[in-house]
Amino acid sequence: MNQSSSDVRLAASLREELKRYPAGGKLPSSREVMARYGVGPGTVARALAALVAEGLVVTRPGAGAFRAEPRALRPPVGDPSWQEITLSARPAPDSVPRAVDAGGVLATLPAPPPGVIELNGGYLGPAIRPERALAAALARAGRRPRAWDRPPMAGLGELRAWFARSIDGGSGALAPSDVTITAGGQSALSTALRALAPPGGSVLVESPTYPGMLASARAAGLRPVPVPMDADGVRTELLERAFADSGARVFVCQPLFQNPTGAVLSPARRRAVIDVARAAGAFVIEDDFARRLAHADAGPLPGPLAADDPDGTVVHVCSLTKVTSPSLRVGALAARGPVVERLRAIQIVDSFFVARPLQEAALELVGSPAWDRHLRAVARELAARRDALTAAVAAGLPALAAPLVPRGGYHLWLGLPPGADETGLAAAALRAGVAIAAGRPYFAAERPAPHIRLSFASAAGVGEIAEGVRRLGRAWRETQDNAPDTLP
């Protein structure tokens, strides 16, 4: 039994036991609970904390835990229906609705129901996370001088210097003053979009692309304009046309192991992206989310676009979150020139600063011997999982084509036969016990063909990946049996 399930089970048992106590009645001591249920003191403390949070138990230092007084009756529910009009009204005829559609993000963020294999996640599963190293780093961080003081608004100087070196490869092209620490990559993307594109304006995006970025752009009142990709990344001849036709002054791209296609921007197009944007007087937001998720067989990686851009065309976004834990939300925005102050101002207005203990813990982690060991272990494990998923799909689902098998990142992008129902397949897969991501949310406009995305990072291991594909195969056969005769 893992620790979290012990907490949940003990809390459930104590919740039932509470029914036998009057309000204000004293619960058994922690020692008695430990003996009765065969658990440790940490499990008892966490279970009681859960009941305190629910308002069922109160604790009194030196006296113990007691059943809380009955809750007061809830006040009557009001009528918030008026908000539909207010939230939908447009202040001007040409304005862009700032609706927040988080559907594409929510398809991959929540944990799946018990018994469902997670092939749709966007983070490393517990089996790959550096949990011991994170715990040790957090403990050391808490003992650092001034660990709970306010940090500098732009972030700790040592952490900014570390990010600058990791981005420019130690060349010195970026200074620590060019870097702003953010609460993860998503926060950095949102800040950059708001800083660089005027409300109601257009922003160019790869097609397909990351749904979280599309949601953030739309929430900021921007119009995402898709630019098609191929195996070598964004098609730069179409990028030039898109700048001219849309009037956009921002292009968002993922040059390395792009999400969802896995494509790596070719050397010729790397320079062309910067040249085309510079000619348009535009910025390139480089989302370098997968650099630390390279597989063991990836070989030498191209540097970030920002490392070869002395003129400040590229605004670089990166994060430690993907390669560590969903809760280590520490990232960086790097830029050159006057735009740095605008980026920093929006970051400060939105969130003031990233919690200092998290920044200190990040510093402790990347400065420890465990950091390089973890990166090597992740590279080996992701390669093994990618191979397992690719082999399982080829053997059990030959109708689903993977045009590109990436050497970095954590997912496969699979094309479905023309006319296939990707949404229906995702629903059937969930019924069969495996969570996958439908491809529609990855497109800013009409999709050219149906797709699904399968992640191999969140599963427990290669055995669970194989079982997940087996369940997906069952769902695929179900959807084909129920499909109209016009489908293949």
mmCIF file of N, CA, C and O in Angstrom, residues 309-395:
data_model
loop_
_atom_site.group_PDB
_atom_site.id
_atom_site.type_symbol
_atom_site.label_atom_id
_atom_site.label_comp_id
_atom_site.label_asym_id
_atom_site.label_seq_id
_atom_site.Cartn_x
_atom_site.Cartn_y
_atom_site.Cartn_z
ATOM 1 N N ASP A 309 20.627 34.664 -31.241
ATOM 2 C CA ASP A 309 19.814 35.828 -31.583
ATOM 3 C C ASP A 309 20.235 37.038 -30.754
ATOM 4 O O ASP A 309 19.608 37.369 -29.757
ATOM 5 N N PRO A 310 21.305 37.708 -31.150
ATOM 6 C CA PRO A 310 21.770 38.853 -30.353
ATOM 7 C C PRO A 310 20.861 40.067 -30.419
ATOM 8 O O PRO A 310 20.971 40.977 -29.590
ATOM 9 N N ASP A 311 19.946 40.104 -31.386
ATOM 10 C CA ASP A 311 19.129 41.301 -31.586
ATOM 11 C C ASP A 311 17.829 41.302 -30.786
ATOM 12 O O ASP A 311 17.047 42.253 -30.879
ATOM 13 N N GLY A 312 17.545 40.239 -30.063
ATOM 14 C CA GLY A 312 16.362 40.235 -29.209
ATOM 15 C C GLY A 312 15.070 39.892 -29.902
ATOM 16 O O GLY A 312 13.987 40.215 -29.394
ATOM 17 N N THR A 313 15.137 39.222 -31.060
ATOM 18 C CA THR A 313 13.907 38.789 -31.723
ATOM 19 C C THR A 313 13.218 37.677 -30.938
ATOM 20 O O THR A 313 11.985 37.608 -30.896
ATOM 21 N N VAL A 314 14.007 36.813 -30.301
ATOM 22 C CA VAL A 314 13.468 35.625 -29.626
ATOM 23 C C VAL A 314 13.267 35.894 -28.142
ATOM 24 O O VAL A 314 14.174 36.386 -27.453
ATOM 25 N N VAL A 315 12.079 35.560 -27.655
ATOM 26 C CA VAL A 315 11.783 35.531 -26.218
ATOM 27 C C VAL A 315 11.701 34.061 -25.828
ATOM 28 O O VAL A 315 10.871 33.322 -26.365
ATOM 29 N N HIS A 316 12.555 33.649 -24.943
ATOM 30 C CA HIS A 316 12.728 32.229 -24.631
ATOM 31 C C HIS A 316 11.964 31.853 -23.365
ATOM 32 O O HIS A 316 12.027 32.549 -22.352
ATOM 33 N N VAL A 317 11.249 30.729 -23.440
ATOM 34 C CA VAL A 317 10.494 30.190 -22.306
ATOM 35 C C VAL A 317 11.004 28.793 -22.013
ATOM 36 O O VAL A 317 11.123 27.963 -22.929
ATOM 37 N N CYS A 318 11.320 28.514 -20.757
ATOM 38 C CA CYS A 318 11.694 27.158 -20.367
ATOM 39 C C CYS A 318 11.294 26.941 -18.915
ATOM 40 O O CYS A 318 10.917 27.878 -18.216
ATOM 41 N N SER A 319 11.377 25.697 -18.473
ATOM 42 C CA SER A 319 10.865 25.358 -17.152
ATOM 43 C C SER A 319 11.548 24.109 -16.634
ATOM 44 O O SER A 319 12.030 23.274 -17.405
ATOM 45 N N LEU A 320 11.564 23.957 -15.307
ATOM 46 C CA LEU A 320 12.035 22.727 -14.667
ATOM 47 C C LEU A 320 10.896 21.756 -14.402
ATOM 48 O O LEU A 320 11.123 20.619 -13.992
ATOM 49 N N THR A 321 9.675 22.170 -14.628
ATOM 50 C CA THR A 321 8.514 21.389 -14.205
ATOM 51 C C THR A 321 8.415 20.056 -14.928
ATOM 52 O O THR A 321 8.210 19.012 -14.301
ATOM 53 N N LYS A 322 8.529 20.070 -16.254
ATOM 54 C CA LYS A 322 8.295 18.853 -17.027
ATOM 55 C C LYS A 322 9.239 17.720 -16.642
ATOM 56 O O LYS A 322 8.864 16.557 -16.666
ATOM 57 N N VAL A 323 10.468 18.048 -16.296
ATOM 58 C CA VAL A 323 11.463 17.011 -16.046
ATOM 59 C C VAL A 323 11.566 16.660 -14.560
ATOM 60 O O VAL A 323 12.355 15.807 -14.191
ATOM 61 N N THR A 324 10.756 17.291 -13.720
ATOM 62 C CA THR A 324 10.824 16.994 -12.290
ATOM 63 C C THR A 324 9.467 16.581 -11.750
ATOM 64 O O THR A 324 9.187 15.401 -11.578
ATOM 65 N N SER A 325 8.616 17.547 -11.493
ATOM 66 C CA SER A 325 7.327 17.285 -10.868
ATOM 67 C C SER A 325 6.340 18.369 -11.272
ATOM 68 O O SER A 325 6.741 19.534 -11.439
ATOM 69 N N PRO A 326 5.048 18.044 -11.397
ATOM 70 C CA PRO A 326 4.061 19.079 -11.708
ATOM 71 C C PRO A 326 4.042 20.207 -10.681
ATOM 72 O O PRO A 326 3.607 21.314 -10.995
ATOM 73 N N SER A 327 4.502 19.921 -9.465
ATOM 74 C CA SER A 327 4.434 20.925 -8.407
ATOM 75 C C SER A 327 5.702 21.761 -8.261
ATOM 76 O O SER A 327 5.713 22.704 -7.469
ATOM 77 N N LEU A 328 6.764 21.452 -8.984
ATOM 78 C CA LEU A 328 7.938 22.320 -8.976
ATOM 79 C C LEU A 328 7.751 23.342 -10.096
ATOM 80 O O LEU A 328 8.347 23.257 -11.167
ATOM 81 N N ARG A 329 6.913 24.308 -9.830
ATOM 82 C CA ARG A 329 6.550 25.269 -10.860
ATOM 83 C C ARG A 329 7.534 26.430 -10.843
ATOM 84 O O ARG A 329 7.267 27.521 -10.317
ATOM 85 N N VAL A 330 8.679 26.165 -11.454
ATOM 86 C CA VAL A 330 9.751 27.146 -11.567
ATOM 87 C C VAL A 330 10.204 27.163 -13.019
ATOM 88 O O VAL A 330 10.628 26.137 -13.558
ATOM 89 N N GLY A 331 10.086 28.317 -13.649
ATOM 90 C CA GLY A 331 10.498 28.459 -15.041
ATOM 91 C C GLY A 331 11.208 29.772 -15.249
ATOM 92 O O GLY A 331 11.529 30.493 -14.297
ATOM 93 N N ALA A 332 11.465 30.095 -16.521
ATOM 94 C CA ALA A 332 12.211 31.310 -16.822
ATOM 95 C C ALA A 332 11.748 31.913 -18.139
ATOM 96 O O ALA A 332 11.377 31.205 -19.074
ATOM 97 N N LEU A 333 11.768 33.249 -18.177
ATOM 98 C CA LEU A 333 11.591 34.039 -19.391
ATOM 99 C C LEU A 333 12.913 34.731 -19.666
ATOM 100 O O LEU A 333 13.440 35.428 -18.787
ATOM 101 N N ALA A 334 13.460 34.533 -20.842
ATOM 102 C CA ALA A 334 14.723 35.181 -21.191
ATOM 103 C C ALA A 334 14.521 36.030 -22.444
ATOM 104 O O ALA A 334 13.903 35.573 -23.415
ATOM 105 N N ALA A 335 15.012 37.242 -22.410
ATOM 106 C CA ALA A 335 14.869 38.153 -23.548
ATOM 107 C C ALA A 335 15.984 39.187 -23.491
ATOM 108 O O ALA A 335 16.693 39.311 -22.499
ATOM 109 N N ARG A 336 16.138 39.926 -24.590
ATOM 110 C CA ARG A 336 17.127 40.995 -24.657
ATOM 111 C C ARG A 336 16.448 42.292 -25.073
ATOM 112 O O ARG A 336 15.515 42.275 -25.878
ATOM 113 N N GLY A 337 16.932 43.390 -24.536
ATOM 114 C CA GLY A 337 16.432 44.686 -24.965
ATOM 115 C C GLY A 337 15.310 45.219 -24.099
ATOM 116 O O GLY A 337 15.003 44.694 -23.024
ATOM 117 N N PRO A 338 14.647 46.282 -24.559
ATOM 118 C CA PRO A 338 13.603 46.938 -23.766
ATOM 119 C C PRO A 338 12.446 46.025 -23.383
ATOM 120 O O PRO A 338 11.769 46.280 -22.389
ATOM 121 N N VAL A 339 12.217 44.943 -24.161
ATOM 122 C CA VAL A 339 11.088 44.065 -23.871
ATOM 123 C C VAL A 339 11.237 43.388 -22.514
ATOM 124 O O VAL A 339 10.243 42.972 -21.907
ATOM 125 N N VAL A 340 12.463 43.281 -22.013
ATOM 126 C CA VAL A 340 12.670 42.640 -20.710
ATOM 127 C C VAL A 340 11.864 43.346 -19.637
ATOM 128 O O VAL A 340 11.219 42.690 -18.795
ATOM 129 N N GLU A 341 11.855 44.650 -19.634
ATOM 130 C CA GLU A 341 11.141 45.390 -18.598
ATOM 131 C C GLU A 341 9.637 45.202 -18.711
ATOM 132 O O GLU A 341 8.932 45.136 -17.707
ATOM 133 N N ARG A 342 9.133 45.120 -19.945
ATOM 134 C CA ARG A 342 7.692 44.899 -20.086
ATOM 135 C C ARG A 342 7.307 43.504 -19.609
ATOM 136 O O ARG A 342 6.307 43.335 -18.908
ATOM 137 N N LEU A 343 8.096 42.502 -19.983
ATOM 138 C CA LEU A 343 7.825 41.140 -19.512
ATOM 139 C C LEU A 343 7.842 41.084 -17.990
ATOM 140 O O LEU A 343 6.961 40.498 -17.355
ATOM 141 N N ARG A 344 8.858 41.719 -17.411
ATOM 142 C CA ARG A 344 9.007 41.670 -15.959
ATOM 143 C C ARG A 344 7.870 42.411 -15.266
ATOM 144 O O ARG A 344 7.365 41.974 -14.220
ATOM 145 N N ALA A 345 7.437 43.522 -15.836
ATOM 146 C CA ALA A 345 6.358 44.293 -15.226
ATOM 147 C C ALA A 345 5.063 43.484 -15.172
ATOM 148 O O ALA A 345 4.351 43.484 -14.163
ATOM 149 N N ILE A 346 4.755 42.776 -16.263
ATOM 150 C CA ILE A 346 3.524 41.980 -16.279
ATOM 151 C C ILE A 346 3.632 40.815 -15.299
ATOM 152 O O ILE A 346 2.679 40.500 -14.571
ATOM 153 N N GLN A 347 4.796 40.189 -15.251
ATOM 154 C CA GLN A 347 5.002 39.097 -14.300
ATOM 155 C C GLN A 347 4.796 39.587 -12.864
ATOM 156 O O GLN A 347 4.133 38.941 -12.054
ATOM 157 N N ILE A 348 5.321 40.757 -12.536
ATOM 158 C CA ILE A 348 5.203 41.288 -11.177
ATOM 159 C C ILE A 348 3.763 41.669 -10.866
ATOM 160 O O ILE A 348 3.235 41.370 -9.786
ATOM 161 N N VAL A 349 3.087 42.318 -11.804
ATOM 162 C CA VAL A 349 1.699 42.715 -11.580
ATOM 163 C C VAL A 349 0.810 41.491 -11.371
ATOM 164 O O VAL A 349 -0.083 41.482 -10.527
ATOM 165 N N ASP A 350 1.045 40.432 -12.148
ATOM 166 C CA ASP A 350 0.208 39.235 -12.060
ATOM 167 C C ASP A 350 0.429 38.453 -10.770
ATOM 168 O O ASP A 350 -0.516 37.989 -10.147
ATOM 169 N N SER A 351 1.693 38.262 -10.376
ATOM 170 C CA SER A 351 1.948 37.336 -9.264
ATOM 171 C C SER A 351 3.009 37.807 -8.280
ATOM 172 O O SER A 351 3.389 37.051 -7.388
ATOM 173 N N PHE A 352 3.492 39.051 -8.410
ATOM 174 C CA PHE A 352 4.554 39.600 -7.571
ATOM 175 C C PHE A 352 5.875 38.858 -7.800
ATOM 176 O O PHE A 352 6.809 39.401 -8.326
ATOM 177 N N PHE A 353 5.931 37.590 -7.351
ATOM 178 C CA PHE A 353 7.161 36.812 -7.478
ATOM 179 C C PHE A 353 6.839 35.343 -7.234
ATOM 180 O O PHE A 353 5.780 34.993 -6.716
ATOM 181 N N VAL A 354 7.775 34.487 -7.621
ATOM 182 C CA VAL A 354 7.663 33.054 -7.353
ATOM 183 C C VAL A 354 8.125 32.801 -5.924
ATOM 184 O O VAL A 354 9.129 33.372 -5.469
ATOM 185 N N ALA A 355 7.406 31.956 -5.206
ATOM 186 C CA ALA A 355 7.715 31.683 -3.804
ATOM 187 C C ALA A 355 9.196 31.357 -3.624
ATOM 188 O O ALA A 355 9.748 30.504 -4.329
ATOM 189 N N ARG A 356 9.827 32.043 -2.683
ATOM 190 C CA ARG A 356 11.270 31.861 -2.495
ATOM 191 C C ARG A 356 11.652 30.430 -2.136
ATOM 192 O O ARG A 356 12.663 29.916 -2.640
ATOM 193 N N PRO A 357 10.906 29.719 -1.266
ATOM 194 C CA PRO A 357 11.307 28.334 -0.976
ATOM 195 C C PRO A 357 11.369 27.460 -2.220
ATOM 196 O O PRO A 357 12.238 26.587 -2.326
ATOM 197 N N LEU A 358 10.466 27.675 -3.192
ATOM 198 C CA LEU A 358 10.528 26.908 -4.434
ATOM 199 C C LEU A 358 11.777 27.263 -5.229
ATOM 200 O O LEU A 358 12.434 26.385 -5.802
ATOM 201 N N GLN A 359 12.097 28.542 -5.295
ATOM 202 C CA GLN A 359 13.316 28.942 -6.007
ATOM 203 C C GLN A 359 14.561 28.368 -5.329
ATOM 204 O O GLN A 359 15.481 27.888 -5.995
ATOM 205 N N GLU A 360 14.588 28.427 -4.004
ATOM 206 C CA GLU A 360 15.726 27.874 -3.274
ATOM 207 C C GLU A 360 15.831 26.368 -3.497
ATOM 208 O O GLU A 360 16.932 25.817 -3.665
ATOM 209 N N ALA A 361 14.678 25.681 -3.490
ATOM 210 C CA ALA A 361 14.684 24.236 -3.717
ATOM 211 C C ALA A 361 15.173 23.911 -5.126
ATOM 212 O O ALA A 361 15.913 22.937 -5.332
ATOM 213 N N ALA A 362 14.755 24.716 -6.118
ATOM 214 C CA ALA A 362 15.230 24.502 -7.486
ATOM 215 C C ALA A 362 16.740 24.650 -7.559
ATOM 216 O O ALA A 362 17.431 23.851 -8.223
ATOM 217 N N LEU A 363 17.282 25.655 -6.890
ATOM 218 C CA LEU A 363 18.732 25.851 -6.866
ATOM 219 C C LEU A 363 19.441 24.668 -6.228
ATOM 220 O O LEU A 363 20.471 24.193 -6.736
ATOM 221 N N GLU A 364 18.896 24.188 -5.113
ATOM 222 C CA GLU A 364 19.498 23.037 -4.446
ATOM 223 C C GLU A 364 19.477 21.811 -5.352
ATOM 224 O O GLU A 364 20.439 21.036 -5.404
ATOM 225 N N LEU A 365 18.373 21.632 -6.084
ATOM 226 C CA LEU A 365 18.238 20.457 -6.944
ATOM 227 C C LEU A 365 19.234 20.496 -8.096
ATOM 228 O O LEU A 365 19.993 19.538 -8.304
ATOM 229 N N VAL A 366 19.266 21.577 -8.856
ATOM 230 C CA VAL A 366 20.119 21.617 -10.052
ATOM 231 C C VAL A 366 21.595 21.700 -9.686
ATOM 232 O O VAL A 366 22.460 21.419 -10.526
ATOM 233 N N GLY A 367 21.893 22.064 -8.449
ATOM 234 C CA GLY A 367 23.279 22.111 -8.027
ATOM 235 C C GLY A 367 23.771 20.852 -7.352
ATOM 236 O O GLY A 367 24.935 20.787 -6.945
ATOM 237 N N SER A 368 22.925 19.850 -7.252
ATOM 238 C CA SER A 368 23.301 18.619 -6.561
ATOM 239 C C SER A 368 23.753 17.550 -7.551
ATOM 240 O O SER A 368 23.368 17.579 -8.730
ATOM 241 N N PRO A 369 24.554 16.562 -7.100
ATOM 242 C CA PRO A 369 24.942 15.441 -7.979
ATOM 243 C C PRO A 369 23.741 14.656 -8.481
ATOM 244 O O PRO A 369 23.807 14.036 -9.545
ATOM 245 N N ALA A 370 22.632 14.698 -7.726
ATOM 246 C CA ALA A 370 21.439 13.951 -8.134
ATOM 247 C C ALA A 370 20.834 14.482 -9.427
ATOM 248 O O ALA A 370 20.127 13.746 -10.130
ATOM 249 N N TRP A 371 21.110 15.752 -9.774
ATOM 250 C CA TRP A 371 20.478 16.357 -10.948
ATOM 251 C C TRP A 371 20.922 15.664 -12.240
ATOM 252 O O TRP A 371 20.083 15.234 -13.037
ATOM 253 N N ASP A 372 22.216 15.548 -12.453
ATOM 254 C CA ASP A 372 22.696 14.895 -13.678
ATOM 255 C C ASP A 372 22.305 13.420 -13.707
ATOM 256 O O ASP A 372 21.996 12.877 -14.778
ATOM 257 N N ARG A 373 22.323 12.762 -12.560
ATOM 258 C CA ARG A 373 21.884 11.356 -12.519
ATOM 259 C C ARG A 373 20.428 11.242 -12.939
ATOM 260 O O ARG A 373 20.054 10.324 -13.687
ATOM 261 N N HIS A 374 19.616 12.166 -12.470
ATOM 262 C CA HIS A 374 18.197 12.136 -12.831
ATOM 263 C C HIS A 374 18.003 12.359 -14.327
ATOM 264 O O HIS A 374 17.215 11.642 -14.968
ATOM 265 N N LEU A 375 18.705 13.322 -14.895
ATOM 266 C CA LEU A 375 18.555 13.582 -16.328
ATOM 267 C C LEU A 375 18.950 12.363 -17.156
ATOM 268 O O LEU A 375 18.294 12.026 -18.151
ATOM 269 N N ARG A 376 20.018 11.676 -16.755
ATOM 270 C CA ARG A 376 20.431 10.466 -17.483
ATOM 271 C C ARG A 376 19.382 9.364 -17.336
ATOM 272 O O ARG A 376 19.061 8.657 -18.303
ATOM 273 N N ALA A 377 18.831 9.219 -16.135
ATOM 274 C CA ALA A 377 17.814 8.182 -15.911
ATOM 275 C C ALA A 377 16.557 8.473 -16.719
ATOM 276 O O ALA A 377 15.957 7.562 -17.308
ATOM 277 N N VAL A 378 16.147 9.734 -16.777
ATOM 278 C CA VAL A 378 14.967 10.102 -17.561
ATOM 279 C C VAL A 378 15.200 9.826 -19.038
ATOM 280 O O VAL A 378 14.316 9.309 -19.741
ATOM 281 N N ALA A 379 16.387 10.152 -19.541
ATOM 282 C CA ALA A 379 16.697 9.921 -20.956
ATOM 283 C C ALA A 379 16.586 8.434 -21.297
ATOM 284 O O ALA A 379 16.022 8.063 -22.341
ATOM 285 N N ARG A 380 17.123 7.580 -20.429
ATOM 286 C CA ARG A 380 17.043 6.130 -20.681
ATOM 287 C C ARG A 380 15.601 5.640 -20.596
ATOM 288 O O ARG A 380 15.138 4.864 -21.452
ATOM 289 N N GLU A 381 14.885 6.068 -19.574
ATOM 290 C CA GLU A 381 13.525 5.567 -19.355
ATOM 291 C C GLU A 381 12.572 6.026 -20.450
ATOM 292 O O GLU A 381 11.738 5.255 -20.930
ATOM 293 N N LEU A 382 12.674 7.276 -20.863
ATOM 294 C CA LEU A 382 11.792 7.759 -21.925
ATOM 295 C C LEU A 382 12.058 7.039 -23.236
ATOM 296 O O LEU A 382 11.113 6.749 -23.992
ATOM 297 N N ALA A 383 13.315 6.742 -23.541
ATOM 298 C CA ALA A 383 13.616 5.996 -24.760
ATOM 299 C C ALA A 383 12.999 4.607 -24.705
ATOM 300 O O ALA A 383 12.409 4.132 -25.696
ATOM 301 N N ALA A 384 13.115 3.938 -23.558
ATOM 302 C CA ALA A 384 12.532 2.598 -23.420
ATOM 303 C C ALA A 384 11.013 2.646 -23.538
ATOM 304 O O ALA A 384 10.394 1.784 -24.185
ATOM 305 N N ARG A 385 10.412 3.640 -22.931
ATOM 306 C CA ARG A 385 8.952 3.757 -22.993
ATOM 307 C C ARG A 385 8.476 4.104 -24.405
ATOM 308 O O ARG A 385 7.459 3.589 -24.873
ATOM 309 N N ARG A 386 9.203 5.002 -25.081
ATOM 310 C CA ARG A 386 8.853 5.331 -26.469
ATOM 311 C C ARG A 386 8.891 4.089 -27.344
ATOM 312 O O ARG A 386 7.966 3.834 -28.144
ATOM 313 N N ASP A 387 9.949 3.287 -27.201
ATOM 314 C CA ASP A 387 10.066 2.073 -28.000
ATOM 315 C C ASP A 387 8.946 1.091 -27.682
ATOM 316 O O ASP A 387 8.396 0.440 -28.581
ATOM 317 N N ALA A 388 8.602 0.985 -26.399
ATOM 318 C CA ALA A 388 7.527 0.069 -26.012
ATOM 319 C C ALA A 388 6.196 0.518 -26.600
ATOM 320 O O ALA A 388 5.414 -0.306 -27.107
ATOM 321 N N LEU A 389 5.924 1.820 -26.547
ATOM 322 C CA LEU A 389 4.662 2.319 -27.092
ATOM 323 C C LEU A 389 4.616 2.167 -28.605
ATOM 324 O O LEU A 389 3.600 1.735 -29.174
ATOM 325 N N THR A 390 5.722 2.505 -29.267
ATOM 326 C CA THR A 390 5.766 2.390 -30.727
ATOM 327 C C THR A 390 5.558 0.946 -31.166
ATOM 328 O O THR A 390 4.796 0.667 -32.110
ATOM 329 N N ALA A 391 6.204 0.013 -30.480
ATOM 330 C CA ALA A 391 6.068 -1.396 -30.844
ATOM 331 C C ALA A 391 4.658 -1.891 -30.584
ATOM 332 O O ALA A 391 4.092 -2.638 -31.400
ATOM 333 N N ALA A 392 4.059 -1.481 -29.464
ATOM 334 C CA ALA A 392 2.711 -1.937 -29.140
ATOM 335 C C ALA A 392 1.695 -1.406 -30.140
ATOM 336 O O ALA A 392 0.777 -2.136 -30.557
ATOM 337 N N VAL A 393 1.844 -0.149 -30.559
ATOM 338 C CA VAL A 393 0.926 0.424 -31.547
ATOM 339 C C VAL A 393 1.093 -0.278 -32.895
ATOM 340 O O VAL A 393 0.106 -0.622 -33.569
ATOM 341 N N ALA A 394 2.339 -0.511 -33.309
ATOM 342 C CA ALA A 394 2.573 -1.165 -34.600
ATOM 343 C C ALA A 394 1.994 -2.570 -34.627
ATOM 344 O O ALA A 394 1.450 -3.013 -35.652
ATOM 345 N N ALA A 395 2.087 -3.271 -33.491
ATOM 346 C CA ALA A 395 1.591 -4.653 -33.451
ATOM 347 C C ALA A 395 0.083 -4.726 -33.291
ATOM 348 O O ALA A 395 -0.574 -5.566 -33.925
#
